[in-house]
PDB file of C-alpha atoms and ligand atoms in Angstrom:
ATOM      1  CA  UNK A   1     -12.582  15.531  15.594  1.00 98.00           C
ATOM      2  CA  UNK A   2     -10.301  12.916  17.115  1.00 98.00           C
ATOM      3  CA  UNK A   3     -11.423   9.291  17.226  1.00 98.00           C
ATOM      4  CA  UNK A   4     -10.193   7.378  20.254  1.00 98.00           C
ATOM      5  CA  UNK A   5     -10.425   3.707  21.158  1.00 98.00           C
ATOM      6  CA  UNK A   6      -8.810   1.016  23.261  1.00 98.00           C
ATOM      7  CA  UNK A   7      -9.211  -2.490  24.603  1.00 98.00           C
ATOM      8  CA  UNK A   8      -9.219  -3.283  28.330  1.00 98.00           C
ATOM      9  CA  UNK A   9      -5.398  -3.031  28.416  1.00 98.00           C
ATOM     10  CA  UNK A  10      -5.596   0.582  27.269  1.00 98.00           C
ATOM     11  CA  UNK A  11      -8.813   1.599  29.025  1.00 98.00           C
ATOM     12  CA  UNK A  12      -7.233   3.543  31.884  1.00 98.00           C
ATOM     13  CA  UNK A  13      -4.830   5.430  29.601  1.00 98.00           C
ATOM     14  CA  UNK A  14      -7.686   6.178  27.185  1.00 98.00           C
ATOM     15  CA  UNK A  15      -9.568   7.867  30.024  1.00 98.00           C
ATOM     16  CA  UNK A  16      -6.459   9.948  30.844  1.00 98.00           C
ATOM     17  CA  UNK A  17      -6.046  10.904  27.171  1.00 98.00           C
ATOM     18  CA  UNK A  18      -9.718  11.967  26.988  1.00 98.00           C
ATOM     19  CA  UNK A  19      -9.273  14.210  30.057  1.00 98.00           C
ATOM     20  CA  UNK A  20      -6.146  15.689  28.458  1.00 98.00           C
ATOM     21  CA  UNK A  21      -7.967  16.398  25.176  1.00 98.00           C
ATOM     22  CA  UNK A  22     -10.791  18.065  27.129  1.00 98.00           C
ATOM     23  CA  UNK A  23      -8.262  20.267  28.945  1.00 98.00           C
ATOM     24  CA  UNK A  24      -6.860  21.260  25.550  1.00 98.00           C
ATOM     25  CA  UNK A  25     -10.353  22.048  24.261  1.00 98.00           C
ATOM     26  CA  UNK A  26     -10.159  19.356  21.574  1.00 98.00           C
ATOM     27  CA  UNK A  27     -13.221  17.402  20.475  1.00 98.00           C
ATOM     28  CA  UNK A  28     -13.128  13.623  20.451  1.00 98.00           C
ATOM     29  CA  UNK A  29     -15.405  10.661  19.838  1.00 98.00           C
ATOM     30  CA  UNK A  30     -14.859   7.609  22.054  1.00 98.00           C
ATOM     31  CA  UNK A  31     -15.370   4.347  20.138  1.00 98.00           C
ATOM     32  CA  UNK A  32     -14.912   2.211  23.290  1.00 97.00           C
ATOM     33  CA  UNK A  33     -14.226   0.071  25.146  1.00 98.00           C
ATOM     34  CA  UNK A  34     -16.288   1.627  27.884  1.00 98.00           C
ATOM     35  CA  UNK A  35     -15.179  -0.503  30.854  1.00 97.00           C
ATOM     36  CA  UNK A  36     -12.021  -2.301  32.027  1.00 97.00           C
ATOM     37  CA  UNK A  37     -13.651  -5.709  31.337  1.00 98.00           C
ATOM     38  CA  UNK A  38     -11.684  -8.016  29.029  1.00 98.00           C
ATOM     39  CA  UNK A  39     -12.464  -7.444  25.346  1.00 98.00           C
ATOM     40  CA  UNK A  40     -10.964  -7.812  21.849  1.00 98.00           C
ATOM     41  CA  UNK A  41      -8.687  -5.038  20.523  1.00 98.00           C
ATOM     42  CA  UNK A  42      -9.569  -5.549  16.803  1.00 98.00           C
ATOM     43  CA  UNK A  43     -13.121  -4.291  17.450  1.00 98.00           C
ATOM     44  CA  UNK A  44     -11.895  -0.908  18.662  1.00 98.00           C
ATOM     45  CA  UNK A  45      -8.923  -0.536  16.343  1.00 98.00           C
ATOM     46  CA  UNK A  46     -11.164  -1.174  13.350  1.00 98.00           C
ATOM     47  CA  UNK A  47     -13.889   1.228  14.563  1.00 98.00           C
ATOM     48  CA  UNK A  48     -11.439   4.137  14.932  1.00 99.00           C
ATOM     49  CA  UNK A  49      -9.669   3.304  11.661  1.00 98.00           C
ATOM     50  CA  UNK A  50     -12.956   3.260   9.730  1.00 98.00           C
ATOM     51  CA  UNK A  51     -13.968   6.605  11.246  1.00 98.00           C
ATOM     52  CA  UNK A  52     -10.665   8.167  10.142  1.00 98.00           C
ATOM     53  CA  UNK A  53     -10.742   6.536   6.690  1.00 98.00           C
ATOM     54  CA  UNK A  54     -14.311   7.789   6.085  1.00 98.00           C
ATOM     55  CA  UNK A  55     -13.469  11.345   7.167  1.00 98.00           C
ATOM     56  CA  UNK A  56     -15.758  11.226  10.215  1.00 98.00           C
ATOM     57  CA  UNK A  57     -12.626  11.836  12.302  1.00 98.00           C
ATOM     58  CA  UNK A  58      -9.497  13.781  11.262  1.00 98.00           C
ATOM     59  CA  UNK A  59      -7.098  11.772  13.419  1.00 98.00           C
ATOM     60  CA  UNK A  60      -7.228   8.706  15.637  1.00 98.00           C
ATOM     61  CA  UNK A  61      -5.643   7.560  18.881  1.00 99.00           C
ATOM     62  CA  UNK A  62      -5.739   3.835  19.651  1.00 99.00           C
ATOM     63  CA  UNK A  63      -4.390   2.045  22.704  1.00 99.00           C
ATOM     64  CA  UNK A  64      -3.987  -1.559  23.779  1.00 98.00           C
ATOM     65  CA  UNK A  65      -1.556  -3.250  26.159  1.00 98.00           C
ATOM     66  CA  UNK A  66       1.386  -3.100  23.781  1.00 98.00           C
ATOM     67  CA  UNK A  67      -0.131  -0.990  20.996  1.00 98.00           C
ATOM     68  CA  UNK A  68       0.859  -3.745  18.594  1.00 98.00           C
ATOM     69  CA  UNK A  69      -2.371  -5.674  18.023  1.00 98.00           C
ATOM     70  CA  UNK A  70      -4.505  -2.567  17.678  1.00 98.00           C
ATOM     71  CA  UNK A  71      -2.051  -0.888  15.242  1.00 98.00           C
ATOM     72  CA  UNK A  72      -1.835  -4.019  13.076  1.00 98.00           C
ATOM     73  CA  UNK A  73      -5.639  -4.022  12.921  1.00 98.00           C
ATOM     74  CA  UNK A  74      -5.922  -0.323  12.020  1.00 98.00           C
ATOM     75  CA  UNK A  75      -3.331  -0.636   9.259  1.00 98.00           C
ATOM     76  CA  UNK A  76      -5.532  -3.199   7.474  1.00 97.00           C
ATOM     77  CA  UNK A  77      -8.010  -0.430   6.637  1.00 98.00           C
ATOM     78  CA  UNK A  78      -7.332   1.336   3.316  1.00 97.00           C
ATOM     79  CA  UNK A  79      -6.028   4.868   3.741  1.00 97.00           C
ATOM     80  CA  UNK A  80      -4.886   4.322   7.318  1.00 98.00           C
ATOM     81  CA  UNK A  81      -1.318   4.991   8.384  1.00 98.00           C
ATOM     82  CA  UNK A  82      -1.229   4.027  12.049  1.00 98.00           C
ATOM     83  CA  UNK A  83       2.080   4.630  13.832  1.00 98.00           C
ATOM     84  CA  UNK A  84       2.956   2.842  17.058  1.00 99.00           C
ATOM     85  CA  UNK A  85       4.987   5.366  19.069  1.00 99.00           C
ATOM     86  CA  UNK A  86       6.774   5.059  22.392  1.00 98.00           C
ATOM     87  CA  UNK A  87       8.736   8.321  22.165  1.00 98.00           C
ATOM     88  CA  UNK A  88       8.216  11.918  21.033  1.00 98.00           C
ATOM     89  CA  UNK A  89      10.866  11.755  18.296  1.00 98.00           C
ATOM     90  CA  UNK A  90       8.945   9.007  16.515  1.00 98.00           C
ATOM     91  CA  UNK A  91       5.625  10.819  16.983  1.00 98.00           C
ATOM     92  CA  UNK A  92       7.077  13.954  15.370  1.00 98.00           C
ATOM     93  CA  UNK A  93       8.833  12.067  12.572  1.00 98.00           C
ATOM     94  CA  UNK A  94       5.806   9.979  11.652  1.00 98.00           C
ATOM     95  CA  UNK A  95       3.699  13.124  11.235  1.00 98.00           C
ATOM     96  CA  UNK A  96       6.393  14.949   9.235  1.00 98.00           C
ATOM     97  CA  UNK A  97       7.437  11.993   7.062  1.00 98.00           C
ATOM     98  CA  UNK A  98       4.529   9.526   6.951  1.00 98.00           C
ATOM     99  CA  UNK A  99       1.570  11.869   7.505  1.00 98.00           C
ATOM    100  CA  UNK A 100       0.382   9.221   9.981  1.00 98.00           C
ATOM    101  CA  UNK A 101      -3.334   9.643  10.644  1.00 98.00           C
ATOM    102  CA  UNK A 102      -3.556   7.366  13.691  1.00 99.00           C
ATOM    103  CA  UNK A 103      -1.353   7.246  16.783  1.00 99.00           C
ATOM    104  CA  UNK A 104      -1.103   3.861  18.511  1.00 99.00           C
ATOM    105  CA  UNK A 105       0.330   3.475  22.014  1.00 99.00           C
ATOM    106  CA  UNK A 106       0.966   0.648  24.453  1.00 98.00           C
ATOM    107  CA  UNK A 107      -0.484   1.363  27.881  1.00 98.00           C
ATOM    108  CA  UNK A 108       1.658  -1.358  29.465  1.00 98.00           C
ATOM    109  CA  UNK A 109       4.767   0.162  27.856  1.00 98.00           C
ATOM    110  CA  UNK A 110       4.370   3.863  28.632  1.00 98.00           C
ATOM    111  CA  UNK A 111       3.862   5.960  31.726  1.00 98.00           C
ATOM    112  CA  UNK A 112       0.952   8.391  31.543  1.00 98.00           C
ATOM    113  CA  UNK A 113       3.150  11.501  31.468  1.00 98.00           C
ATOM    114  CA  UNK A 114       5.128  10.338  28.444  1.00 98.00           C
ATOM    115  CA  UNK A 115       1.983   9.091  26.702  1.00 98.00           C
ATOM    116  CA  UNK A 116       0.359  12.527  26.960  1.00 98.00           C
ATOM    117  CA  UNK A 117       3.521  14.221  25.606  1.00 98.00           C
ATOM    118  CA  UNK A 118       3.442  11.787  22.673  1.00 99.00           C
ATOM    119  CA  UNK A 119      -0.228  12.674  22.070  1.00 98.00           C
ATOM    120  CA  UNK A 120       0.601  16.401  22.049  1.00 98.00           C
ATOM    121  CA  UNK A 121       3.560  15.898  19.708  1.00 98.00           C
ATOM    122  CA  UNK A 122       1.456  13.812  17.320  1.00 98.00           C
ATOM    123  CA  UNK A 123      -1.448  16.276  17.267  1.00 98.00           C
ATOM    124  CA  UNK A 124       0.699  19.418  17.013  1.00 98.00           C
ATOM    125  CA  UNK A 125       3.137  18.337  14.296  1.00 98.00           C
ATOM    126  CA  UNK A 126       2.102  19.039  10.687  1.00 98.00           C
ATOM    127  CA  UNK A 127       3.027  16.891   7.685  1.00 98.00           C
ATOM    128  CA  UNK A 128       6.113  18.352   5.977  1.00 97.00           C
ATOM    129  CA  UNK A 129       4.508  18.124   2.534  1.00 95.00           C
ATOM    130  CA  UNK A 130       7.912  17.354   0.993  1.00 96.00           C
ATOM    131  CA  UNK A 131       7.757  15.768  -2.470  1.00 97.00           C
ATOM    132  CA  UNK A 132       9.852  12.772  -1.452  1.00 97.00           C
ATOM    133  CA  UNK A 133       7.571  11.988   1.474  1.00 96.00           C
ATOM    134  CA  UNK A 134       4.451  12.420  -0.669  1.00 97.00           C
ATOM    135  CA  UNK A 135       5.917  10.024  -3.247  1.00 97.00           C
ATOM    136  CA  UNK A 136       6.714   7.402  -0.608  1.00 97.00           C
ATOM    137  CA  UNK A 137       3.275   7.690   1.010  1.00 96.00           C
ATOM    138  CA  UNK A 138       1.585   7.226  -2.370  1.00 96.00           C
ATOM    139  CA  UNK A 139       3.721   4.079  -2.863  1.00 96.00           C
ATOM    140  CA  UNK A 140       2.263   2.578   0.337  1.00 93.00           C
ATOM    141  CA  UNK A 141      -1.192   2.543  -1.240  1.00 85.00           C
ATOM    142  CA  UNK A 142      -0.056   0.875  -4.487  1.00 74.00           C
TER     143      UNK A 142
HETATM  144  C1  RB5 B 201      -4.559  -7.944  25.917  1.00 56.27           C
HETATM  145  O1  RB5 B 201      -4.208  -8.757  26.972  1.00 56.27           O
HETATM  146  C2  RB5 B 201      -3.352  -7.644  25.038  1.00 56.27           C
HETATM  147  O2  RB5 B 201      -3.029  -8.777  24.304  1.00 56.27           O
HETATM  148  C3  RB5 B 201      -3.629  -6.471  24.142  1.00 56.27           C
HETATM  149  O3  RB5 B 201      -3.948  -5.363  24.917  1.00 56.27           O
HETATM  150  C4  RB5 B 201      -2.513  -6.043  23.219  1.00 56.27           C
HETATM  151  O4  RB5 B 201      -1.324  -5.899  23.901  1.00 56.27           O
HETATM  152  C5  RB5 B 201      -2.386  -6.801  21.971  1.00 56.27           C
HETATM  153  O5  RB5 B 201      -1.556  -6.521  21.106  1.00 56.27           O
END
């Protein structure tokens, strides 16, 4: 189960990501926002982060205008490693090296085509499991 959320700045891209996940046959839970009306990104970043941290969702995708505010919010929740990605290389590396459990994107930064490629890269790349990466990830939580 993939948790997805955005503020008004990310609303349109969130709808496109949902359609893409449906086409791929992947299940998701939409934590809002549910309209393009102005709203506060911490509400939605926190909701997705808590769902991932609790195990209700396996991964999360969060979107705001820049991706910055919503990723800062998500990273305040214990156990969350939210990675703000604007390219596929970073999306692959953050899964392999950081075992990132949430992808953050900026809807005002990315075109839809690139954003969907980043989503696919993030969802399809496994964690490497290398000792050195496991050690570094455990140090984040200290
Ligand atoms: C909303 O205007 C905008 O500030 C928000 O989407 C995001 O970019 C914050 O980091």
